[in-house]
Short mmCIF file of C-alpha atoms and ligand atoms in Angstrom, two decimals:
data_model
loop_
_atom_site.label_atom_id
_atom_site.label_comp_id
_atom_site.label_asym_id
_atom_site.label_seq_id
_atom_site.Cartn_x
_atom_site.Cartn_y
_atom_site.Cartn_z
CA UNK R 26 13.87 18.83 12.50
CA UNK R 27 11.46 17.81 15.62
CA UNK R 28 12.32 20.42 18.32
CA UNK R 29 9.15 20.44 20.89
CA UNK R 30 5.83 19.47 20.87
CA UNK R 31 4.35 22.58 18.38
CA UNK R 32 6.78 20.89 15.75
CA UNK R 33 5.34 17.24 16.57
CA UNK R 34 1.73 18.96 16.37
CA UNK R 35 2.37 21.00 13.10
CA UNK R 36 3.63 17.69 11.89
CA UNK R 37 0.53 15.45 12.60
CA UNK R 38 -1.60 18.44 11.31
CA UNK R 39 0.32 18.33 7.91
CA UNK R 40 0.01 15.19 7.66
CA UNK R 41 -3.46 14.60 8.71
CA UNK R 42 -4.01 17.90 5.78
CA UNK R 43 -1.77 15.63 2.88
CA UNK R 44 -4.14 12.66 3.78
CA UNK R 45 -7.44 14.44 3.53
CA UNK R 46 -6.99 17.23 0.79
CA UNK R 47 -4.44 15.54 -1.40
CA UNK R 48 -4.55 11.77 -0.83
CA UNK R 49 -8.19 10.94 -0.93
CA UNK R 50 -9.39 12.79 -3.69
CA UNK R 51 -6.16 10.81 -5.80
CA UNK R 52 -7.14 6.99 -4.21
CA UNK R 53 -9.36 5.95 -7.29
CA UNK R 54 -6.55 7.17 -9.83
CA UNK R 55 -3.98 5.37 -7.93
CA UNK R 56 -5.61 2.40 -7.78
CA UNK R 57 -6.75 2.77 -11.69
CA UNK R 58 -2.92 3.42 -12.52
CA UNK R 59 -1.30 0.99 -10.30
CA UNK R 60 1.21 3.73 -9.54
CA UNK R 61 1.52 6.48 -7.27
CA UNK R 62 1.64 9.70 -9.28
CA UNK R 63 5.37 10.89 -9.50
CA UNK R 64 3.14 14.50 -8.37
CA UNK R 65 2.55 13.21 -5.26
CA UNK R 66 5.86 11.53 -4.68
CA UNK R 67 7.52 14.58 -5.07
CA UNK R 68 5.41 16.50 -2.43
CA UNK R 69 6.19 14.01 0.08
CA UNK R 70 9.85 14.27 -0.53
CA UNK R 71 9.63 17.92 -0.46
CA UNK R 72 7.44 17.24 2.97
CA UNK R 73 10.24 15.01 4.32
CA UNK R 74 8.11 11.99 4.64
CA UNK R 75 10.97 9.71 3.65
CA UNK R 76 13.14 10.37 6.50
CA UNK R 77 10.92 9.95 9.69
CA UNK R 78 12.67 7.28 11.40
CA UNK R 79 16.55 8.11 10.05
CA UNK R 80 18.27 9.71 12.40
CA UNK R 81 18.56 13.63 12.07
CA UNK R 82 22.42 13.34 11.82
CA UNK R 83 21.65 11.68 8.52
CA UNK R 84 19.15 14.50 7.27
CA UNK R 85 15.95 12.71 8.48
CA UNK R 86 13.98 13.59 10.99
CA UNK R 87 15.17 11.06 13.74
CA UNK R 88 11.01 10.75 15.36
CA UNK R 89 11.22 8.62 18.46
CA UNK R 90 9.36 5.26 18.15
CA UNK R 91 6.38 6.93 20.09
CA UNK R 92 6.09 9.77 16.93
CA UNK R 93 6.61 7.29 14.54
CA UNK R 94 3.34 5.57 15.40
CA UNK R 95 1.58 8.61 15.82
CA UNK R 96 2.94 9.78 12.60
CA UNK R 97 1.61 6.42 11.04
CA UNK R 98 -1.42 6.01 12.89
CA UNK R 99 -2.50 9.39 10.29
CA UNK R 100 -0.70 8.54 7.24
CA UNK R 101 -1.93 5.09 7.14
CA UNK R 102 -5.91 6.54 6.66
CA UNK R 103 -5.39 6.24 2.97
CA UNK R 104 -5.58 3.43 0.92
CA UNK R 105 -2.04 1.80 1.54
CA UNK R 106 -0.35 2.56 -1.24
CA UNK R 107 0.57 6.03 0.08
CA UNK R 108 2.67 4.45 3.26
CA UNK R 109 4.10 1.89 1.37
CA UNK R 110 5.22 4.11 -1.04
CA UNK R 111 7.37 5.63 1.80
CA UNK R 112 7.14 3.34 4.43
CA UNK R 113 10.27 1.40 3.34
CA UNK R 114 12.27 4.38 3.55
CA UNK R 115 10.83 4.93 7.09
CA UNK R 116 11.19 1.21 8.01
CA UNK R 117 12.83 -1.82 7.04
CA UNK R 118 14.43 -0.70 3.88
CA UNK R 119 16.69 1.78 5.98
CA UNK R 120 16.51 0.17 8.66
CA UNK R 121 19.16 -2.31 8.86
CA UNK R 122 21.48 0.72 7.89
CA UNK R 123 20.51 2.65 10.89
CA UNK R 124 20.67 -0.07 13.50
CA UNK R 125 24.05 -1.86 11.99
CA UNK R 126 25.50 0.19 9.24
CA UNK R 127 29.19 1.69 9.85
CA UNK R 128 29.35 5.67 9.72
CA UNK R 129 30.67 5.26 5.82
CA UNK R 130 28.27 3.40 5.11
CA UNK R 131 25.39 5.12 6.89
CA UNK R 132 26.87 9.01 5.82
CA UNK R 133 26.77 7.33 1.90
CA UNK R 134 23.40 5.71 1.90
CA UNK R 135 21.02 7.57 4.40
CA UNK R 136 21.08 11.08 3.62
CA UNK R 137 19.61 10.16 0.08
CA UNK R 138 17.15 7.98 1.50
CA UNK R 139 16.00 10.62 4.34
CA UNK R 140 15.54 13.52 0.88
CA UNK R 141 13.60 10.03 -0.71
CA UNK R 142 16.16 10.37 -3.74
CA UNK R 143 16.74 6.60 -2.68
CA UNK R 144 13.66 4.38 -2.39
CA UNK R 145 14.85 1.12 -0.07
CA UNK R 146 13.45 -1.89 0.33
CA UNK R 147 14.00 -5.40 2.40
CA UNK R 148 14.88 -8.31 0.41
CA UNK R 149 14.48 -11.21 3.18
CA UNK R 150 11.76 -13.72 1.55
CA UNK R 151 12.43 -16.63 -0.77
CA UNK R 152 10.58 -19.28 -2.52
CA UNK R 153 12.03 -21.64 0.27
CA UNK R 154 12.42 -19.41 3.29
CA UNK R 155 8.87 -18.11 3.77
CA UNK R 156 7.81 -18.14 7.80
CA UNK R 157 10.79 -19.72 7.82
CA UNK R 158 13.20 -16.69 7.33
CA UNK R 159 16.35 -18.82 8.02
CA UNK R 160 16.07 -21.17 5.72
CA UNK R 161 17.83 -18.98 3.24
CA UNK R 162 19.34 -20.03 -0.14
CA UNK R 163 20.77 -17.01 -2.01
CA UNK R 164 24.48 -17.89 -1.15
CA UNK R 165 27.42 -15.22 -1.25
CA UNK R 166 30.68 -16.27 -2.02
CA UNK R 167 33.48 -13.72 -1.38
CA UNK R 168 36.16 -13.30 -4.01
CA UNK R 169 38.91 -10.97 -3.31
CA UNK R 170 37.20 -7.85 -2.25
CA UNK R 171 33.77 -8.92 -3.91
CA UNK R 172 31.25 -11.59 -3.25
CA UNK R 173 29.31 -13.20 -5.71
CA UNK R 174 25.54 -13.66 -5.04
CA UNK R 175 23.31 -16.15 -6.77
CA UNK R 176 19.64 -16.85 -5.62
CA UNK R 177 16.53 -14.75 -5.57
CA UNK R 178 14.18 -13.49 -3.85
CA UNK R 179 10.55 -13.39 -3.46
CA UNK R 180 7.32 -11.26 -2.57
CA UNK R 181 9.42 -8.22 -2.20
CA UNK R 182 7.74 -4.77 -1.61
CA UNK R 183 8.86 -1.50 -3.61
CA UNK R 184 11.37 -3.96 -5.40
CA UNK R 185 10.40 -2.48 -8.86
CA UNK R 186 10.80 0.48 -8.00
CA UNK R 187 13.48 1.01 -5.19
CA UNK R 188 17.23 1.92 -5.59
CA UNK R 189 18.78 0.22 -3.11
CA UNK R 190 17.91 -3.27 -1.41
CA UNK R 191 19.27 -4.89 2.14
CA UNK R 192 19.71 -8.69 1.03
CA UNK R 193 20.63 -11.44 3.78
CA UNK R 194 22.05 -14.23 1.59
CA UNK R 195 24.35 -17.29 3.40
CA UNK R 196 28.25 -16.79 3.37
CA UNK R 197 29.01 -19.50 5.32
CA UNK R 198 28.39 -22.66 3.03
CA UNK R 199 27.21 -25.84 4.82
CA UNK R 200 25.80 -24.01 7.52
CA UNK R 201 21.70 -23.99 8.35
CA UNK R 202 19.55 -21.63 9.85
CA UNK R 203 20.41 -18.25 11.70
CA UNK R 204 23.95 -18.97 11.17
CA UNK R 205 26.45 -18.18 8.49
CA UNK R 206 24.26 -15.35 7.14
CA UNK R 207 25.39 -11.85 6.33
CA UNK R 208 23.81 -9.04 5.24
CA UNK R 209 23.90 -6.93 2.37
CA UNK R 210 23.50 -3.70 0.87
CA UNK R 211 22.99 -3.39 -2.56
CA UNK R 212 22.25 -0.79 -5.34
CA UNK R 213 20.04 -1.18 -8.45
CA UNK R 214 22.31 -1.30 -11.34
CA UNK R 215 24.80 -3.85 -9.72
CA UNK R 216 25.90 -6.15 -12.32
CA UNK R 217 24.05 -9.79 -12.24
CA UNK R 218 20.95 -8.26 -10.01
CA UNK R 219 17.47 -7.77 -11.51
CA UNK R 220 13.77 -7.12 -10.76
CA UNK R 221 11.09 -9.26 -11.82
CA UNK R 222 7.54 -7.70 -13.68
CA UNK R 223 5.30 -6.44 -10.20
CA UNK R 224 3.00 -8.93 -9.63
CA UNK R 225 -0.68 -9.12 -9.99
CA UNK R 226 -1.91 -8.92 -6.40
CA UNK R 227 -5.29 -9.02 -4.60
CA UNK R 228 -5.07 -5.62 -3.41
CA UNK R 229 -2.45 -2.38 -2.93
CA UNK R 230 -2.38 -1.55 -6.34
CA UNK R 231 -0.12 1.47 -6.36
CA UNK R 232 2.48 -0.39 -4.09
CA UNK R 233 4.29 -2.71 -6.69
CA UNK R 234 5.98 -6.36 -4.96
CA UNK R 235 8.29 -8.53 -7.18
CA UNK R 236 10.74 -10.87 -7.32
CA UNK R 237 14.61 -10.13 -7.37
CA UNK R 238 17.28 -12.28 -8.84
CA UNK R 239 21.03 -12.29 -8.33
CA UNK R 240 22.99 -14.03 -11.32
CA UNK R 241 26.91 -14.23 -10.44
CA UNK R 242 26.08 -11.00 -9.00
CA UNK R 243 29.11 -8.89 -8.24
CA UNK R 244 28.44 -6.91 -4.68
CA UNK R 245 31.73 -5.12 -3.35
CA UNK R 246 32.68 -6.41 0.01
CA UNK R 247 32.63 -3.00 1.46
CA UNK R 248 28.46 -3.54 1.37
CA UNK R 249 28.67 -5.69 4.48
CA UNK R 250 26.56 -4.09 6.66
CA UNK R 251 28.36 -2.89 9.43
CA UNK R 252 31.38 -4.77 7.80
CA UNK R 253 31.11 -8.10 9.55
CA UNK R 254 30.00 -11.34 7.87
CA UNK R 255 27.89 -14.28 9.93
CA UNK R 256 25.45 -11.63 12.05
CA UNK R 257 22.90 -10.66 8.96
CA UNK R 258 20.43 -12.35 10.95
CA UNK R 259 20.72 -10.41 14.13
CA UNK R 260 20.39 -7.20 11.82
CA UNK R 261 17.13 -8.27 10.04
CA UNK R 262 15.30 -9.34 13.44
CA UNK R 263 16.53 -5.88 15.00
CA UNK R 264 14.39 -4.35 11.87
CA UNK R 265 11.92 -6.35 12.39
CA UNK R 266 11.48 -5.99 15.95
CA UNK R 267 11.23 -2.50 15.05
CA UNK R 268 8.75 -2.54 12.32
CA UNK R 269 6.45 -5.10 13.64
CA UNK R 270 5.60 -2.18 16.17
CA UNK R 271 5.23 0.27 13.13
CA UNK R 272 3.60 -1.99 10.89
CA UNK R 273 0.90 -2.41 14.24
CA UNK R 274 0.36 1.43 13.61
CA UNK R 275 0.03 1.18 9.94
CA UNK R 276 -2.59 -1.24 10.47
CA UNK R 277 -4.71 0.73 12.61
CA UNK R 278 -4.79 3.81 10.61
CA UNK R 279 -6.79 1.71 7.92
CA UNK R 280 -9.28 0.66 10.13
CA UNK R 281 -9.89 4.32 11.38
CA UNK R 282 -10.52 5.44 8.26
CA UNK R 283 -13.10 2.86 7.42
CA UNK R 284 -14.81 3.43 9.92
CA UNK R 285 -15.37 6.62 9.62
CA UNK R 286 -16.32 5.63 5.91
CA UNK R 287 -19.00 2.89 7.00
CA UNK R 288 -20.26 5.74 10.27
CA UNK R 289 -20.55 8.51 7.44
CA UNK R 290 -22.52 5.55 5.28
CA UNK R 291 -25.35 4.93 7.86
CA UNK R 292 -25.59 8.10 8.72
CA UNK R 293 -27.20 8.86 4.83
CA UNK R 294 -28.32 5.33 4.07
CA UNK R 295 -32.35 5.52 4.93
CA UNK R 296 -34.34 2.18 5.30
CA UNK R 297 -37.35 1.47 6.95
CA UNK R 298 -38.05 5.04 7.62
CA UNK R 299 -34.62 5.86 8.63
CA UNK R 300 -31.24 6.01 8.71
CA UNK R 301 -29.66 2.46 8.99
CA UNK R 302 -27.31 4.01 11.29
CA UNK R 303 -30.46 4.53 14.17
CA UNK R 304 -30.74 0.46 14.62
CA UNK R 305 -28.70 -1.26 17.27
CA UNK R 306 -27.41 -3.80 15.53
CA UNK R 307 -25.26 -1.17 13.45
CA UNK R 308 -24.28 0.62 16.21
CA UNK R 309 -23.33 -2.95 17.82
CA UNK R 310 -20.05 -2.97 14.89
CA UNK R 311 -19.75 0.79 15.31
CA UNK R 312 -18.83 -0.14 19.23
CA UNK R 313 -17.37 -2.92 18.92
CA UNK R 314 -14.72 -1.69 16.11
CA UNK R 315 -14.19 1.68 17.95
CA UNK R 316 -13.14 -0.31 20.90
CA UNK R 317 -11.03 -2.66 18.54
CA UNK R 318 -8.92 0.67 17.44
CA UNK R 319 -8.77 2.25 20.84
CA UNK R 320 -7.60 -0.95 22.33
CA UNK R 321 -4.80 -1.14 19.29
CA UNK R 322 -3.76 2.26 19.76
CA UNK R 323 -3.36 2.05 23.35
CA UNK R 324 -1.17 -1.11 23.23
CA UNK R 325 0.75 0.09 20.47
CA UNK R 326 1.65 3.55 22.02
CA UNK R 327 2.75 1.79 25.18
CA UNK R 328 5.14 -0.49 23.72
CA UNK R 329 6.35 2.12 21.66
CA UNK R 330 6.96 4.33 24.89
CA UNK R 331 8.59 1.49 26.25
CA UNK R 332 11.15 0.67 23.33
CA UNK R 333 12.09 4.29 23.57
CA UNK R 334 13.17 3.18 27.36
CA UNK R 335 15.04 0.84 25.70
CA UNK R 336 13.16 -2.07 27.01
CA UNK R 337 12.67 -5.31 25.21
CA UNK R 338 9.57 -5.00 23.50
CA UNK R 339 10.05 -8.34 21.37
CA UNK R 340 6.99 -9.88 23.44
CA UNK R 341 4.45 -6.63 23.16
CA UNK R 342 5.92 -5.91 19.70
CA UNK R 343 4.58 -9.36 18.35
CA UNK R 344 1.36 -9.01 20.08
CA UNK R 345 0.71 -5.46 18.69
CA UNK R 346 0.98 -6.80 15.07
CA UNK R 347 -0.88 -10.05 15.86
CA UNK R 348 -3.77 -7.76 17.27
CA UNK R 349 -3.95 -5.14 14.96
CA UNK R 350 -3.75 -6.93 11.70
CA UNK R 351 -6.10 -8.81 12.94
CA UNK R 352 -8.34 -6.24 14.07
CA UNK R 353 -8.03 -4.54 10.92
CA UNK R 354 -9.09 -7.68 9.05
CA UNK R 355 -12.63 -8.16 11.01
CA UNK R 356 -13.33 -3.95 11.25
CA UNK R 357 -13.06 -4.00 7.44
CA UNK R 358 -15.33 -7.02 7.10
CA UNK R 359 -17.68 -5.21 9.51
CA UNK R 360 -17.71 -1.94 7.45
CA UNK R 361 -18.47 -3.62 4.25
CA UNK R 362 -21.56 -5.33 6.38
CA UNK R 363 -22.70 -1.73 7.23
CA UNK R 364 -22.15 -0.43 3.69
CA UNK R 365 -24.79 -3.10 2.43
CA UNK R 366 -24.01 -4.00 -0.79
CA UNK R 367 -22.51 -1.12 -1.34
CA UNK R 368 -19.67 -2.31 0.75
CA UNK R 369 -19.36 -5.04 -2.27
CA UNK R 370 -19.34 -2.74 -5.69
CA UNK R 371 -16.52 -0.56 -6.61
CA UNK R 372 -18.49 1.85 -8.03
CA UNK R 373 -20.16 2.45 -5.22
CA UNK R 374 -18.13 2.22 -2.70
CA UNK R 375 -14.29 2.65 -1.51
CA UNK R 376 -14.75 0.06 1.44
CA UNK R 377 -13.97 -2.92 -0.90
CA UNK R 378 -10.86 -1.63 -1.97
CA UNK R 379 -9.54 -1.06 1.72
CA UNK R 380 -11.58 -5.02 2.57
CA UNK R 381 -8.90 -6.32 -0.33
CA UNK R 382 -5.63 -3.80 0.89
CA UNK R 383 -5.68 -5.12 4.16
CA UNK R 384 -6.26 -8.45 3.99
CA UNK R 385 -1.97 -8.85 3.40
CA UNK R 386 -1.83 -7.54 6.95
CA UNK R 387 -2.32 -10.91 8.65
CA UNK R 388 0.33 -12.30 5.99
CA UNK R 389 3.35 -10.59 5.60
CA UNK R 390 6.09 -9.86 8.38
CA UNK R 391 4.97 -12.72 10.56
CA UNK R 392 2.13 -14.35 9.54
CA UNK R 393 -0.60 -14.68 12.63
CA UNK R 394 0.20 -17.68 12.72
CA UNK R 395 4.28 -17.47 13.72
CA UNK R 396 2.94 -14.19 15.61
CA UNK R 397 0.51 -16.72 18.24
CA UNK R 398 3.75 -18.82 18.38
CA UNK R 399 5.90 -16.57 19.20
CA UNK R 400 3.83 -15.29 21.93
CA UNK R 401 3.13 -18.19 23.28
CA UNK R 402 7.07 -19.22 23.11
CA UNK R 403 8.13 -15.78 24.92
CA UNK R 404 4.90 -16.17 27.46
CA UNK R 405 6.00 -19.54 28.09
CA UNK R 406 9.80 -19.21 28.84
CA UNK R 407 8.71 -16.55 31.41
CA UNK R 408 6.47 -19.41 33.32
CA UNK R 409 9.82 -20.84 33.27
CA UNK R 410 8.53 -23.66 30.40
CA UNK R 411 10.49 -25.17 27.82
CA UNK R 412 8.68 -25.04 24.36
CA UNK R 413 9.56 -26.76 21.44
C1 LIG T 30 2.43 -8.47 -1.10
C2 LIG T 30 3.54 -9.00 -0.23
C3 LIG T 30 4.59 -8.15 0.12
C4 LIG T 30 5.67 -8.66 0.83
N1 LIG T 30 6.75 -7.85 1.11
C5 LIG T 30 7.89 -8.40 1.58
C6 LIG T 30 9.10 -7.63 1.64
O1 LIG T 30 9.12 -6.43 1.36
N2 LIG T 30 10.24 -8.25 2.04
C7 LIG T 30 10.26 -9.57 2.37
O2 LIG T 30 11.35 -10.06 2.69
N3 LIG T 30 9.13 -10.32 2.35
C8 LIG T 30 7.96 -9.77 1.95
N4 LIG T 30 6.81 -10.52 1.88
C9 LIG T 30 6.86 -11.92 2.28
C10 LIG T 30 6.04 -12.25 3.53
O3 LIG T 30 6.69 -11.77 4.67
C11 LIG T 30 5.81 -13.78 3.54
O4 LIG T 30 4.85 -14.03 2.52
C12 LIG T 30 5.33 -14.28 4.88
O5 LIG T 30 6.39 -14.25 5.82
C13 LIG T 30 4.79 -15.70 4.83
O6 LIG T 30 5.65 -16.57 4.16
P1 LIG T 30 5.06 -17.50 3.00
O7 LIG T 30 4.31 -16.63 2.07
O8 LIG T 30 6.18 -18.28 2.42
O9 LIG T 30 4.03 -18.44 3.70
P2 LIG T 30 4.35 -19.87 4.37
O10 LIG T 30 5.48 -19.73 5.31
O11 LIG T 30 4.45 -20.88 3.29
O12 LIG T 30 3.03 -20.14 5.21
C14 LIG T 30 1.87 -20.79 4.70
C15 LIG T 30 0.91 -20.98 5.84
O13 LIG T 30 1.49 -21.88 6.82
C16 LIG T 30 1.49 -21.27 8.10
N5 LIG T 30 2.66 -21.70 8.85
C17 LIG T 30 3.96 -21.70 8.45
N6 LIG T 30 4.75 -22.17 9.40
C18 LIG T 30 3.94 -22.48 10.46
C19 LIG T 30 4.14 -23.01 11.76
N7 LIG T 30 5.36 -23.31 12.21
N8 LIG T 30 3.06 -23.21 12.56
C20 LIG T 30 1.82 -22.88 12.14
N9 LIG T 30 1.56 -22.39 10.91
C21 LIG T 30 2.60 -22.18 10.10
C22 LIG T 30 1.51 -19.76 7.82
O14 LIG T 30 1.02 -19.02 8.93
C23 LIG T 30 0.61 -19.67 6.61
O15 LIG T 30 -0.72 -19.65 7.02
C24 LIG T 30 5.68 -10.02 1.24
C25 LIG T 30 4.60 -10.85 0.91
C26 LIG T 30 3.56 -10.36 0.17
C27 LIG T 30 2.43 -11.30 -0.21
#
């Protein structure tokens, strides 16, 4: 439990310790395996690492939005299989729970999620409801004091692996869009639900996505979250709004460490007579990316300050992940530049690993894309401007 400031600093120490000593040396084997070692998992359960953001009433740690970046802005200098492997605990897969859930439902669920007993995950995506979260297909029928899901969905992270999943799926039939959608919690085992085979990805081996189906699945009504059908939606864009600001810090951790990766690089790398790291024009992307990161970090911390004043952050939130995935995305492409071709060859090099990892940044949870309209929307209506 956080009391003062020495906790909070023994904290970041620990974890900046678990990311250096224990992480690093373990990246290549993770990646080789395609699965975090159950070793490691273990050690961050015993650390706590699953229960940053639940509240401490629930046996997590209950870290302020401000300490959860911090607190990712260190884990997330690994290769990003380590968050991920906890970060759905710590974000949208207990998320929904936190913000919505009733008190039975949070006092069954959370504890065992905060102890990482429970691995959640979100289960939001389908084939047809992509940057278009609304359009949603899985349907829910309620029959006495079940409902009956059928539908599936797609892309979803730690779904192989997790125990319980938050599902939005469409109770109201005939309606479109935001409406008529309810949200569920659901537990692996439930009769008619099933993961797919993970996928073969571009990057973040270790962190394994699939699909999910629901066949006449049979989900007790008292998985509601928060008991009331038609406001799922609501729920899932209170995660998100949460997570884009989290998934801003995860983002910047990555290109911290690469950094320091391509800095230590030059530094030995001799050419012409030197070290590659003397000429200007490398020093040029050491500059510019160091000013990338400070400029993420300093956004990010702000907004997070300001959530934690309970101010609406939905306009800063969405430019914090818009800039720091995309930050992330041209510091790695600079790093592999100052590797050489190095930067290229596996064997050589981590930096092509993290150039691959990242590159889902820009992608997932609001692509750049829906982040530059949203911005412009919310920028818009305050210039008092209607936008389509
Ligand atoms: C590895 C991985 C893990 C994921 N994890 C999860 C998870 O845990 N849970 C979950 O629910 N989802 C998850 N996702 C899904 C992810 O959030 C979606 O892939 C993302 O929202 C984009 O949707 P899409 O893939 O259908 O792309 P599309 O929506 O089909 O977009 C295709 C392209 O069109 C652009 N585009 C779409 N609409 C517009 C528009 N109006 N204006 C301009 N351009 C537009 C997009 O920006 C993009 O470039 C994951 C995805 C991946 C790949």
């Amino acid at each position: 439990m956080i009391k003062n400031k020495t906790q909070f600093d023994a904290l970041i120490t620990d974890i900046r310790n678990f990311v250096r000593f224990r992480w690093h040396p373990m990246e290549d084997e993770v990646e080789r395996l395609g699965e975090v070692p159950e070793v490691l998992v273990q050690e961050l359960r015993r650390k706590g690492y699953f229960g940053w953001s639940i509240p401490q009433a629930y046996g997590g740690l209950g870290l302020t939005t401000e300490e959860l970046v911090l607190c990712a802005f260190e884990l997330s200098q690994a290769s990003v299989a380590l968050r991920a492997r906890v970060g759905t605990n710590t974000g949208i897969g207990s998320e929904a729970l936190v913000v919505d859930g009733t008190e039975e439902q949070k006092q069954r669920w959370l504890p065992r999620m905060a102890t990482g007993e429970l691995t959640g995950c979100l289960a939001l995506t389908e084939p047809e409801a992509g940057s278009e979260a609304t359009n949603i297909q899985t349907t829910a029928r309620k029959e006495g004091d079940v409902y009956i899901l059928n539908g599936m969905k797609r892309f979803i992270t730690n779904a192989p692996l997790a125990d319980v999943f938050t599902v939005l799926a469409r109770t109201e039939f005939g309606t479109s869009g935001s409406v008529g959608l309810t949200a569920f919690l659901i537990e692996r085992g439930t009769p008619g639900m099933r993961t797919g085979e993970p996928y073969r990805k571009m990057g973040q081996s270790g962190s394994p996505v699939s699909d999910v189906y629901f066949e006449d699945c049979r989900v007790p009504a008292e998985n509601v979250i928060g008991g009331h059908e038609g406001v799922g939606f609501k729920t899932i864009m209170k995660v998100l709004n949460k997570q884009r600001l989290h998934l801003s810090a995860l983002c910047t951790g990555p290109a911290i460490r690469m950094l320091d990766l391509a800095i230590d690089h030059t530094q030995k790398r001799n050419q012409f007579g030197q070290v590659v790291g003397n000429f200007q024009l490398m020093q040029a992307m050491v500059a510019d990316s160091q000013t990338e990161i400070f400029a993420a970090k300093s956004m990010i911390v702000e907004t997070a300050r300001a959530r934690d004043r309970d101010e609406d952050v939905s306009l800063s939130a969405s430019m914090c992940k818009y800039f720091a995935s995309e930050m992330c995305g041209r510091v790695a492409d600079r790093c592999v530049q100052m590797f050489g071709g190095s930067g290229y060859i596996a064997d050589f090099s981590p930096i092509e690993r993290y150039f691959r990892d990242v590159r889902l940044f820009r992608l997932y949870e609001g692509t750049s894309q829906i982040h530059q309209l949203n911005i412009a929307k919310l920028v818009l209506r305050e210039h008092g401007k209607v936008t389509v």
